[in-house]
PDB file of C-alpha atoms and ligand atoms in Angstrom:
ATOM      1  CA  MET A   8     -42.064  94.340-163.299  1.00  0.00           C
ATOM      2  CA  VAL A   9     -38.904  94.044-165.152  1.00  0.00           C
ATOM      3  CA  THR A  10     -36.337  92.475-163.146  1.00  0.00           C
ATOM      4  CA  THR A  11     -32.509  92.288-164.011  1.00  0.00           C
ATOM      5  CA  ARG A  12     -30.437  89.656-162.747  1.00  0.00           C
ATOM      6  CA  THR A  13     -26.637  90.315-162.676  1.00  0.00           C
ATOM      7  CA  PRO A  14     -25.144  87.058-164.259  1.00  0.00           C
ATOM      8  CA  LEU A  15     -23.190  85.154-161.926  1.00  0.00           C
ATOM      9  CA  ILE A  16     -19.926  83.132-163.212  1.00  0.00           C
ATOM     10  CA  ALA A  17     -18.944  80.732-160.495  1.00  0.00           C
ATOM     11  CA  GLY A  18     -15.794  78.653-160.517  1.00  0.00           C
ATOM     12  CA  ASN A  19     -15.878  75.339-158.587  1.00  0.00           C
ATOM     13  CA  TRP A  20     -12.091  74.142-158.166  1.00  0.00           C
ATOM     14  CA  LYS A  21     -13.396  70.933-156.305  1.00  0.00           C
ATOM     15  CA  MET A  22     -10.115  69.626-154.776  1.00  0.00           C
ATOM     16  CA  ASN A  23      -7.768  71.376-156.816  1.00  0.00           C
ATOM     17  CA  LEU A  24      -4.959  73.989-156.072  1.00  0.00           C
ATOM     18  CA  ASP A  25      -3.325  74.685-152.848  1.00  0.00           C
ATOM     19  CA  HIS A  26      -2.870  77.865-150.935  1.00  0.00           C
ATOM     20  CA  LEU A  27      -0.094  79.044-152.826  1.00  0.00           C
ATOM     21  CA  GLN A  28      -1.246  78.190-156.312  1.00  0.00           C
ATOM     22  CA  ALA A  29      -4.681  79.710-155.243  1.00  0.00           C
ATOM     23  CA  ILE A  30      -2.928  82.983-154.548  1.00  0.00           C
ATOM     24  CA  ALA A  31      -1.032  82.821-158.140  1.00  0.00           C
ATOM     25  CA  PHE A  32      -4.303  82.037-159.710  1.00  0.00           C
ATOM     26  CA  VAL A  33      -6.603  84.655-157.876  1.00  0.00           C
ATOM     27  CA  GLN A  34      -3.915  87.455-158.876  1.00  0.00           C
ATOM     28  CA  LYS A  35      -3.538  86.483-162.599  1.00  0.00           C
ATOM     29  CA  LEU A  36      -7.419  86.143-162.969  1.00  0.00           C
ATOM     30  CA  ALA A  37      -7.948  89.402-161.411  1.00  0.00           C
ATOM     31  CA  TRP A  38      -5.071  91.072-163.666  1.00  0.00           C
ATOM     32  CA  SER A  39      -6.689  89.599-166.475  1.00  0.00           C
ATOM     33  CA  LEU A  40     -10.019  90.670-165.988  1.00  0.00           C
ATOM     34  CA  LYS A  41      -8.561  94.277-165.159  1.00  0.00           C
ATOM     35  CA  ASP A  42      -6.615  94.377-168.342  1.00  0.00           C
ATOM     36  CA  ALA A  43      -9.889  93.378-170.231  1.00  0.00           C
ATOM     37  CA  LYS A  44     -11.576  96.361-168.462  1.00  0.00           C
ATOM     38  CA  HIS A  45     -14.155  93.848-167.081  1.00  0.00           C
ATOM     39  CA  ASP A  46     -17.188  95.634-165.447  1.00  0.00           C
ATOM     40  CA  HIS A  47     -17.807  93.257-162.424  1.00  0.00           C
ATOM     41  CA  SER A  48     -20.834  94.940-161.788  1.00  0.00           C
ATOM     42  CA  SER A  49     -22.196  93.707-165.114  1.00  0.00           C
ATOM     43  CA  VAL A  50     -21.151  90.180-164.528  1.00  0.00           C
ATOM     44  CA  GLU A  51     -19.977  88.812-161.203  1.00  0.00           C
ATOM     45  CA  ALA A  52     -17.331  86.620-161.036  1.00  0.00           C
ATOM     46  CA  ALA A  53     -16.830  84.227-157.782  1.00  0.00           C
ATOM     47  CA  VAL A  54     -14.441  81.591-156.933  1.00  0.00           C
ATOM     48  CA  PHE A  55     -14.900  78.331-154.771  1.00  0.00           C
ATOM     49  CA  PRO A  56     -11.693  77.217-153.854  1.00  0.00           C
ATOM     50  CA  PRO A  57     -10.984  74.217-151.093  1.00  0.00           C
ATOM     51  CA  PHE A  58     -11.302  75.158-147.554  1.00  0.00           C
ATOM     52  CA  THR A  59      -7.623  75.318-147.306  1.00  0.00           C
ATOM     53  CA  ASP A  60      -7.263  78.115-149.540  1.00  0.00           C
ATOM     54  CA  LEU A  61     -10.113  80.342-148.121  1.00  0.00           C
ATOM     55  CA  ARG A  62      -7.779  82.200-145.422  1.00  0.00           C
ATOM     56  CA  SER A  63      -5.267  83.055-148.281  1.00  0.00           C
ATOM     57  CA  VAL A  64      -7.819  84.146-150.952  1.00  0.00           C
ATOM     58  CA  GLN A  65      -9.717  86.273-148.477  1.00  0.00           C
ATOM     59  CA  THR A  66      -6.332  88.180-147.451  1.00  0.00           C
ATOM     60  CA  LEU A  67      -5.603  88.796-151.016  1.00  0.00           C
ATOM     61  CA  LEU A  68      -8.986  89.893-152.334  1.00  0.00           C
ATOM     62  CA  ASP A  69      -9.044  92.250-148.999  1.00  0.00           C
ATOM     63  CA  ALA A  70      -5.540  93.367-149.463  1.00  0.00           C
ATOM     64  CA  ASP A  71      -5.649  94.476-153.219  1.00  0.00           C
ATOM     65  CA  GLY A  72      -9.153  95.356-153.085  1.00  0.00           C
ATOM     66  CA  LEU A  73     -10.204  92.956-155.633  1.00  0.00           C
ATOM     67  CA  SER A  74     -13.743  92.676-157.034  1.00  0.00           C
ATOM     68  CA  LEU A  75     -14.025  88.874-157.062  1.00  0.00           C
ATOM     69  CA  VAL A  76     -16.331  87.087-154.809  1.00  0.00           C
ATOM     70  CA  LEU A  77     -15.533  84.285-152.565  1.00  0.00           C
ATOM     71  CA  GLY A  78     -17.307  81.083-152.259  1.00  0.00           C
ATOM     72  CA  ALA A  79     -17.108  77.619-150.170  1.00  0.00           C
ATOM     73  CA  GLN A  80     -17.589  74.357-151.657  1.00  0.00           C
ATOM     74  CA  ASP A  81     -19.544  72.827-148.811  1.00  0.00           C
ATOM     75  CA  LEU A  82     -20.653  73.631-145.050  1.00  0.00           C
ATOM     76  CA  SER A  83     -21.719  71.707-142.183  1.00  0.00           C
ATOM     77  CA  ALA A  84     -25.540  71.714-141.078  1.00  0.00           C
ATOM     78  CA  HIS A  85     -24.298  72.641-137.579  1.00  0.00           C
ATOM     79  CA  ASP A  86     -22.937  75.821-136.429  1.00  0.00           C
ATOM     80  CA  SER A  87     -20.444  74.330-133.699  1.00  0.00           C
ATOM     81  CA  GLY A  88     -19.634  71.178-131.682  1.00  0.00           C
ATOM     82  CA  ALA A  89     -18.290  67.802-131.851  1.00  0.00           C
ATOM     83  CA  TYR A  90     -18.382  67.404-135.522  1.00  0.00           C
ATOM     84  CA  THR A  91     -14.760  66.195-136.561  1.00  0.00           C
ATOM     85  CA  GLY A  92     -13.622  67.268-139.987  1.00  0.00           C
ATOM     86  CA  GLU A  93     -16.764  69.627-140.466  1.00  0.00           C
ATOM     87  CA  VAL A  94     -16.635  73.637-141.369  1.00  0.00           C
ATOM     88  CA  SER A  95     -19.309  75.589-140.120  1.00  0.00           C
ATOM     89  CA  GLY A  96     -21.104  78.439-141.691  1.00  0.00           C
ATOM     90  CA  ALA A  97     -20.133  80.674-139.145  1.00  0.00           C
ATOM     91  CA  SER A  98     -16.418  80.067-139.646  1.00  0.00           C
ATOM     92  CA  LEU A  99     -17.121  80.591-143.401  1.00  0.00           C
ATOM     93  CA  ALA A 100     -18.874  83.925-142.743  1.00  0.00           C
ATOM     94  CA  LYS A 101     -15.780  85.145-140.710  1.00  0.00           C
ATOM     95  CA  LEU A 102     -13.544  84.570-143.716  1.00  0.00           C
ATOM     96  CA  ASP A 103     -15.940  86.731-145.865  1.00  0.00           C
ATOM     97  CA  VAL A 104     -17.215  84.100-147.727  1.00  0.00           C
ATOM     98  CA  HIS A 105     -20.425  84.986-149.455  1.00  0.00           C
ATOM     99  CA  TYR A 106     -21.528  82.142-151.347  1.00  0.00           C
ATOM    100  CA  VAL A 107     -21.593  78.406-150.531  1.00  0.00           C
ATOM    101  CA  LEU A 108     -22.597  75.502-152.768  1.00  0.00           C
ATOM    102  CA  VAL A 109     -25.125  72.995-151.207  1.00  0.00           C
ATOM    103  CA  GLY A 110     -25.994  69.502-152.791  1.00  0.00           C
ATOM    104  CA  HIS A 111     -23.429  69.518-155.441  1.00  0.00           C
ATOM    105  CA  SER A 112     -24.155  66.191-157.244  1.00  0.00           C
ATOM    106  CA  GLU A 113     -20.494  64.877-156.080  1.00  0.00           C
ATOM    107  CA  ARG A 114     -21.673  65.403-152.321  1.00  0.00           C
ATOM    108  CA  ARG A 115     -25.176  63.691-153.072  1.00  0.00           C
ATOM    109  CA  THR A 116     -23.437  60.603-154.722  1.00  0.00           C
ATOM    110  CA  LEU A 117     -20.128  60.246-152.955  1.00  0.00           C
ATOM    111  CA  HIS A 118     -21.246  61.311-149.565  1.00  0.00           C
ATOM    112  CA  ALA A 119     -24.712  60.264-149.481  1.00  0.00           C
ATOM    113  CA  GLU A 120     -26.195  63.688-149.092  1.00  0.00           C
ATOM    114  CA  ASP A 121     -30.146  63.357-149.658  1.00  0.00           C
ATOM    115  CA  ASP A 122     -32.668  66.030-149.797  1.00  0.00           C
ATOM    116  CA  THR A 123     -32.931  66.199-146.128  1.00  0.00           C
ATOM    117  CA  VAL A 124     -29.019  66.704-145.526  1.00  0.00           C
ATOM    118  CA  VAL A 125     -29.317  69.466-148.268  1.00  0.00           C
ATOM    119  CA  ALA A 126     -32.115  71.233-146.717  1.00  0.00           C
ATOM    120  CA  THR A 127     -30.685  71.416-143.194  1.00  0.00           C
ATOM    121  CA  LYS A 128     -27.440  72.508-144.901  1.00  0.00           C
ATOM    122  CA  VAL A 129     -29.324  75.465-146.976  1.00  0.00           C
ATOM    123  CA  ALA A 130     -30.949  76.412-143.635  1.00  0.00           C
ATOM    124  CA  ALA A 131     -27.484  76.579-141.898  1.00  0.00           C
ATOM    125  CA  ALA A 132     -26.104  78.741-144.914  1.00  0.00           C
ATOM    126  CA  HIS A 133     -29.036  80.889-144.276  1.00  0.00           C
ATOM    127  CA  ARG A 134     -28.715  81.321-140.489  1.00  0.00           C
ATOM    128  CA  ASN A 135     -25.095  82.445-141.017  1.00  0.00           C
ATOM    129  CA  GLY A 136     -25.663  84.820-143.633  1.00  0.00           C
ATOM    130  CA  LEU A 137     -24.226  83.039-146.305  1.00  0.00           C
ATOM    131  CA  VAL A 138     -25.781  82.832-149.748  1.00  0.00           C
ATOM    132  CA  PRO A 139     -26.548  79.067-150.777  1.00  0.00           C
ATOM    133  CA  VAL A 140     -26.039  78.089-154.234  1.00  0.00           C
ATOM    134  CA  ILE A 141     -28.262  75.161-154.520  1.00  0.00           C
ATOM    135  CA  CYS A 142     -27.173  72.504-157.023  1.00  0.00           C
ATOM    136  CA  VAL A 143     -29.934  70.280-158.290  1.00  0.00           C
ATOM    137  CA  GLY A 144     -29.989  68.197-161.520  1.00  0.00           C
ATOM    138  CA  GLU A 145     -30.894  64.653-162.882  1.00  0.00           C
ATOM    139  CA  THR A 146     -29.060  61.655-163.660  1.00  0.00           C
ATOM    140  CA  ALA A 147     -29.108  60.096-167.143  1.00  0.00           C
ATOM    141  CA  ASP A 148     -31.473  57.236-165.684  1.00  0.00           C
ATOM    142  CA  ASP A 149     -33.590  60.024-164.173  1.00  0.00           C
ATOM    143  CA  LEU A 150     -34.037  61.766-167.506  1.00  0.00           C
ATOM    144  CA  GLU A 151     -35.072  58.425-169.238  1.00  0.00           C
ATOM    145  CA  THR A 152     -37.414  57.625-166.423  1.00  0.00           C
ATOM    146  CA  HIS A 153     -38.949  61.058-165.323  1.00  0.00           C
ATOM    147  CA  GLY A 154     -38.061  63.397-168.085  1.00  0.00           C
ATOM    148  CA  PRO A 155     -35.878  66.478-167.632  1.00  0.00           C
ATOM    149  CA  SER A 156     -37.441  68.815-165.129  1.00  0.00           C
ATOM    150  CA  ALA A 157     -39.133  66.253-162.616  1.00  0.00           C
ATOM    151  CA  VAL A 158     -36.135  65.609-160.497  1.00  0.00           C
ATOM    152  CA  PRO A 159     -34.404  69.036-160.519  1.00  0.00           C
ATOM    153  CA  VAL A 160     -37.615  70.526-159.297  1.00  0.00           C
ATOM    154  CA  ALA A 161     -38.473  67.996-156.667  1.00  0.00           C
ATOM    155  CA  GLN A 162     -34.759  68.428-155.303  1.00  0.00           C
ATOM    156  CA  LEU A 163     -35.290  72.533-155.232  1.00  0.00           C
ATOM    157  CA  ARG A 164     -38.597  72.004-153.464  1.00  0.00           C
ATOM    158  CA  ALA A 165     -37.152  69.830-150.687  1.00  0.00           C
ATOM    159  CA  SER A 166     -33.969  71.971-150.413  1.00  0.00           C
ATOM    160  CA  LEU A 167     -36.006  74.905-149.138  1.00  0.00           C
ATOM    161  CA  ALA A 168     -38.186  73.427-146.610  1.00  0.00           C
ATOM    162  CA  GLY A 169     -36.211  75.047-143.628  1.00  0.00           C
ATOM    163  CA  VAL A 170     -35.717  78.499-145.122  1.00  0.00           C
ATOM    164  CA  PRO A 171     -38.079  81.640-145.249  1.00  0.00           C
ATOM    165  CA  ALA A 172     -39.324  82.692-148.647  1.00  0.00           C
ATOM    166  CA  THR A 173     -37.171  85.736-148.295  1.00  0.00           C
ATOM    167  CA  ALA A 174     -34.006  83.842-148.022  1.00  0.00           C
ATOM    168  CA  GLU A 175     -31.544  84.791-150.806  1.00  0.00           C
ATOM    169  CA  ILE A 176     -30.569  81.789-152.714  1.00  0.00           C
ATOM    170  CA  VAL A 177     -28.956  80.932-156.039  1.00  0.00           C
ATOM    171  CA  VAL A 178     -30.018  77.626-157.922  1.00  0.00           C
ATOM    172  CA  ALA A 179     -27.451  75.989-159.859  1.00  0.00           C
ATOM    173  CA  TYR A 180     -28.919  73.516-162.695  1.00  0.00           C
ATOM    174  CA  GLU A 181     -26.460  70.968-163.124  1.00  0.00           C
ATOM    175  CA  PRO A 182     -27.461  67.784-165.200  1.00  0.00           C
ATOM    176  CA  VAL A 183     -25.347  64.919-163.627  1.00  0.00           C
ATOM    177  CA  TRP A 184     -24.578  63.523-167.058  1.00  0.00           C
ATOM    178  CA  ALA A 185     -23.356  66.727-168.367  1.00  0.00           C
ATOM    179  CA  ILE A 186     -20.784  67.330-165.437  1.00  0.00           C
ATOM    180  CA  GLY A 187     -17.289  67.022-166.379  1.00  0.00           C
ATOM    181  CA  SER A 188     -18.533  64.621-169.461  1.00  0.00           C
ATOM    182  CA  GLY A 189     -17.558  67.244-171.970  1.00  0.00           C
ATOM    183  CA  LYS A 190     -20.976  66.720-173.082  1.00  0.00           C
ATOM    184  CA  ALA A 191     -22.987  69.947-172.109  1.00  0.00           C
ATOM    185  CA  ALA A 192     -26.803  70.171-172.353  1.00  0.00           C
ATOM    186  CA  THR A 193     -27.973  72.216-175.167  1.00  0.00           C
ATOM    187  CA  ALA A 194     -28.954  75.705-174.342  1.00  0.00           C
ATOM    188  CA  ASP A 195     -32.537  74.847-175.099  1.00  0.00           C
ATOM    189  CA  GLN A 196     -32.425  72.206-172.720  1.00  0.00           C
ATOM    190  CA  ALA A 197     -30.774  74.373-170.221  1.00  0.00           C
ATOM    191  CA  GLU A 198     -33.669  76.795-170.772  1.00  0.00           C
ATOM    192  CA  GLN A 199     -36.289  74.348-170.439  1.00  0.00           C
ATOM    193  CA  VAL A 200     -35.334  73.211-167.152  1.00  0.00           C
ATOM    194  CA  CYS A 201     -34.320  76.432-165.789  1.00  0.00           C
ATOM    195  CA  ALA A 202     -37.839  77.908-166.936  1.00  0.00           C
ATOM    196  CA  ALA A 203     -39.612  74.900-164.782  1.00  0.00           C
ATOM    197  CA  LEU A 204     -37.221  75.766-161.693  1.00  0.00           C
ATOM    198  CA  ARG A 205     -38.295  79.451-161.927  1.00  0.00           C
ATOM    199  CA  GLN A 206     -41.863  78.495-162.268  1.00  0.00           C
ATOM    200  CA  ALA A 207     -41.536  76.306-159.043  1.00  0.00           C
ATOM    201  CA  LEU A 208     -39.809  79.240-157.342  1.00  0.00           C
ATOM    202  CA  VAL A 209     -43.011  81.413-158.162  1.00  0.00           C
ATOM    203  CA  GLU A 210     -45.312  78.923-156.020  1.00  0.00           C
ATOM    204  CA  LEU A 211     -42.505  78.213-153.319  1.00  0.00           C
ATOM    205  CA  VAL A 212     -41.366  81.781-152.657  1.00  0.00           C
ATOM    206  CA  GLY A 213     -43.454  84.216-154.673  1.00  0.00           C
ATOM    207  CA  ALA A 214     -43.277  85.876-158.098  1.00  0.00           C
ATOM    208  CA  ASP A 215     -41.109  88.635-157.088  1.00  0.00           C
ATOM    209  CA  ARG A 216     -38.435  86.556-155.438  1.00  0.00           C
ATOM    210  CA  ALA A 217     -38.429  84.072-158.090  1.00  0.00           C
ATOM    211  CA  ALA A 218     -37.864  86.866-160.776  1.00  0.00           C
ATOM    212  CA  ALA A 219     -35.175  88.116-158.652  1.00  0.00           C
ATOM    213  CA  THR A 220     -33.500  84.647-158.026  1.00  0.00           C
ATOM    214  CA  ARG A 221     -30.433  83.772-160.449  1.00  0.00           C
ATOM    215  CA  ILE A 222     -30.543  80.215-161.907  1.00  0.00           C
ATOM    216  CA  LEU A 223     -27.288  79.014-163.369  1.00  0.00           C
ATOM    217  CA  TYR A 224     -26.329  76.180-165.756  1.00  0.00           C
ATOM    218  CA  GLY A 225     -23.487  74.033-164.901  1.00  0.00           C
ATOM    219  CA  GLY A 226     -22.028  70.996-166.831  1.00  0.00           C
ATOM    220  CA  SER A 227     -19.108  71.098-169.151  1.00  0.00           C
ATOM    221  CA  VAL A 228     -19.219  74.877-169.747  1.00  0.00           C
ATOM    222  CA  LYS A 229     -16.647  76.387-171.712  1.00  0.00           C
ATOM    223  CA  SER A 230     -15.757  79.677-173.442  1.00  0.00           C
ATOM    224  CA  THR A 231     -17.060  78.268-176.564  1.00  0.00           C
ATOM    225  CA  ASN A 232     -20.534  77.435-175.349  1.00  0.00           C
ATOM    226  CA  ILE A 233     -21.225  80.117-172.511  1.00  0.00           C
ATOM    227  CA  ALA A 234     -22.897  82.483-174.692  1.00  0.00           C
ATOM    228  CA  SER A 235     -25.299  80.193-175.957  1.00  0.00           C
ATOM    229  CA  PHE A 236     -26.576  79.636-172.592  1.00  0.00           C
ATOM    230  CA  LEU A 237     -26.522  83.054-171.400  1.00  0.00           C
ATOM    231  CA  ARG A 238     -28.887  84.200-174.459  1.00  0.00           C
ATOM    232  CA  GLU A 239     -31.556  81.949-172.739  1.00  0.00           C
ATOM    233  CA  PRO A 240     -33.955  84.118-170.711  1.00  0.00           C
ATOM    234  CA  ASN A 241     -34.004  82.005-167.577  1.00  0.00           C
ATOM    235  CA  VAL A 242     -30.109  81.368-167.423  1.00  0.00           C
ATOM    236  CA  ASP A 243     -28.362  83.728-165.341  1.00  0.00           C
ATOM    237  CA  GLY A 244     -25.030  82.405-165.463  1.00  0.00           C
ATOM    238  CA  ALA A 245     -22.828  79.302-164.921  1.00  0.00           C
ATOM    239  CA  LEU A 246     -21.130  77.194-162.415  1.00  0.00           C
ATOM    240  CA  VAL A 247     -17.938  76.002-163.752  1.00  0.00           C
ATOM    241  CA  GLY A 248     -15.941  73.127-163.094  1.00  0.00           C
ATOM    242  CA  GLY A 249     -12.873  71.783-164.915  1.00  0.00           C
ATOM    243  CA  ALA A 250     -12.567  74.969-167.279  1.00  0.00           C
ATOM    244  CA  SER A 251     -12.353  77.193-163.975  1.00  0.00           C
ATOM    245  CA  LEU A 252      -8.783  75.795-163.335  1.00  0.00           C
ATOM    246  CA  ASP A 253      -7.613  77.172-166.326  1.00  0.00           C
ATOM    247  CA  VAL A 254      -7.146  81.063-165.552  1.00  0.00           C
ATOM    248  CA  ASP A 255      -7.446  82.300-169.130  1.00  0.00           C
ATOM    249  CA  GLU A 256     -10.362  80.213-169.945  1.00  0.00           C
ATOM    250  CA  PHE A 257     -12.092  80.882-166.958  1.00  0.00           C
ATOM    251  CA  ALA A 258     -11.509  84.749-167.692  1.00  0.00           C
ATOM    252  CA  ARG A 259     -12.785  84.167-171.388  1.00  0.00           C
ATOM    253  CA  ILE A 260     -15.989  82.683-169.632  1.00  0.00           C
ATOM    254  CA  VAL A 261     -16.528  85.575-167.384  1.00  0.00           C
ATOM    255  CA  ARG A 262     -16.110  87.940-170.117  1.00  0.00           C
ATOM    256  CA  PHE A 263     -18.913  86.236-172.299  1.00  0.00           C
ATOM    257  CA  GLU A 264     -20.419  89.441-173.029  1.00  0.00           C
ATOM    258  CA  SER A 265     -17.499  90.074-175.328  1.00  0.00           C
ATOM    259  CA  HIS A 266     -18.188  87.174-177.368  1.00  0.00           C
ATOM    260  CA  VAL A 267     -22.096  86.868-176.983  1.00  0.00           C
ATOM    261  CA  GLY A 268     -22.617  87.292-180.509  1.00  0.00           C
ATOM    262  CA  VAL A 269     -20.414  84.588-181.594  1.00  0.00           C
TER     263      VAL A 269
HETATM  264  C1  PEP K 320     -19.300  70.957-161.447  1.00  0.00           C
HETATM  265  O1  PEP K 320     -18.815  70.196-161.061  1.00  0.00           O
HETATM  266  O2  PEP K 320     -20.252  71.724-160.759  1.00  0.00           O
HETATM  267  C2  PEP K 320     -19.074  71.230-162.866  1.00  0.00           C
HETATM  268  C3  PEP K 320     -20.033  71.986-163.553  1.00  0.00           C
HETATM  269  O3  PEP K 320     -18.194  70.605-163.556  1.00  0.00           O
HETATM  270  P1  PEP K 320     -17.567  70.631-165.087  1.00  0.00           P
HETATM  271  O4  PEP K 320     -17.786  72.184-165.509  1.00  0.00           O
HETATM  272  O5  PEP K 320     -16.054  70.129-165.204  1.00  0.00           O
HETATM  273  O6  PEP K 320     -18.508  69.950-165.968  1.00  0.00           O
END
């Protein structure tokens, strides 16, 4: 069976851009991709603004019929109730949010989110019709102690404990040592771990779902290195942090096919 996976380029804005800046950014990004005749059905582009921007971006995407896809950076494990400061998957779904990051290394490290919390959030996303982008990745110490794939594969396995094998997910392999460091993994390193993650998916969700699941690479992705990752058979896109805040640079990353031979 030949499975084609539409590449996904996802921009994680983290805690940057207020709702007015978000509107200007998304307008400019949409114009830039339109000018370049970007085909959204061949490479999907998604933005993950802070919670406070989501309503504004949703309104803009809807009013102008834009093909950019909306993602959120986190969600609560609960659907409603006395959880001050949390945002539910149900509320995100009402804002036409399609994807939600779960288990980003900054949440794991700064907010002590362990594999159990990540699994409950993946389940909450699925329950509310959102597609979780499950972030996994090893630290530099993990790499030295356990090699490249052991920790990401273990994190992936734990994260799927509460969802059926049929649930749509996206996996983002983000080596922690590459995030925000300017030192991306090599394409070979990314492929090695993404292939191991896909192999784990075969066992966890079956061969068909594993073949259909997109696995992204994240960590210091730029327009100058994106093409090398996307040439790898098991890398189906990128989760982009810093470079997603520069609209021209992000548009170039989305349009990697135009410089894939570079
Ligand atoms: C990220 O935080 O998900 C990320 C990949 O960041 P950067 O691209 O800045 O390394």
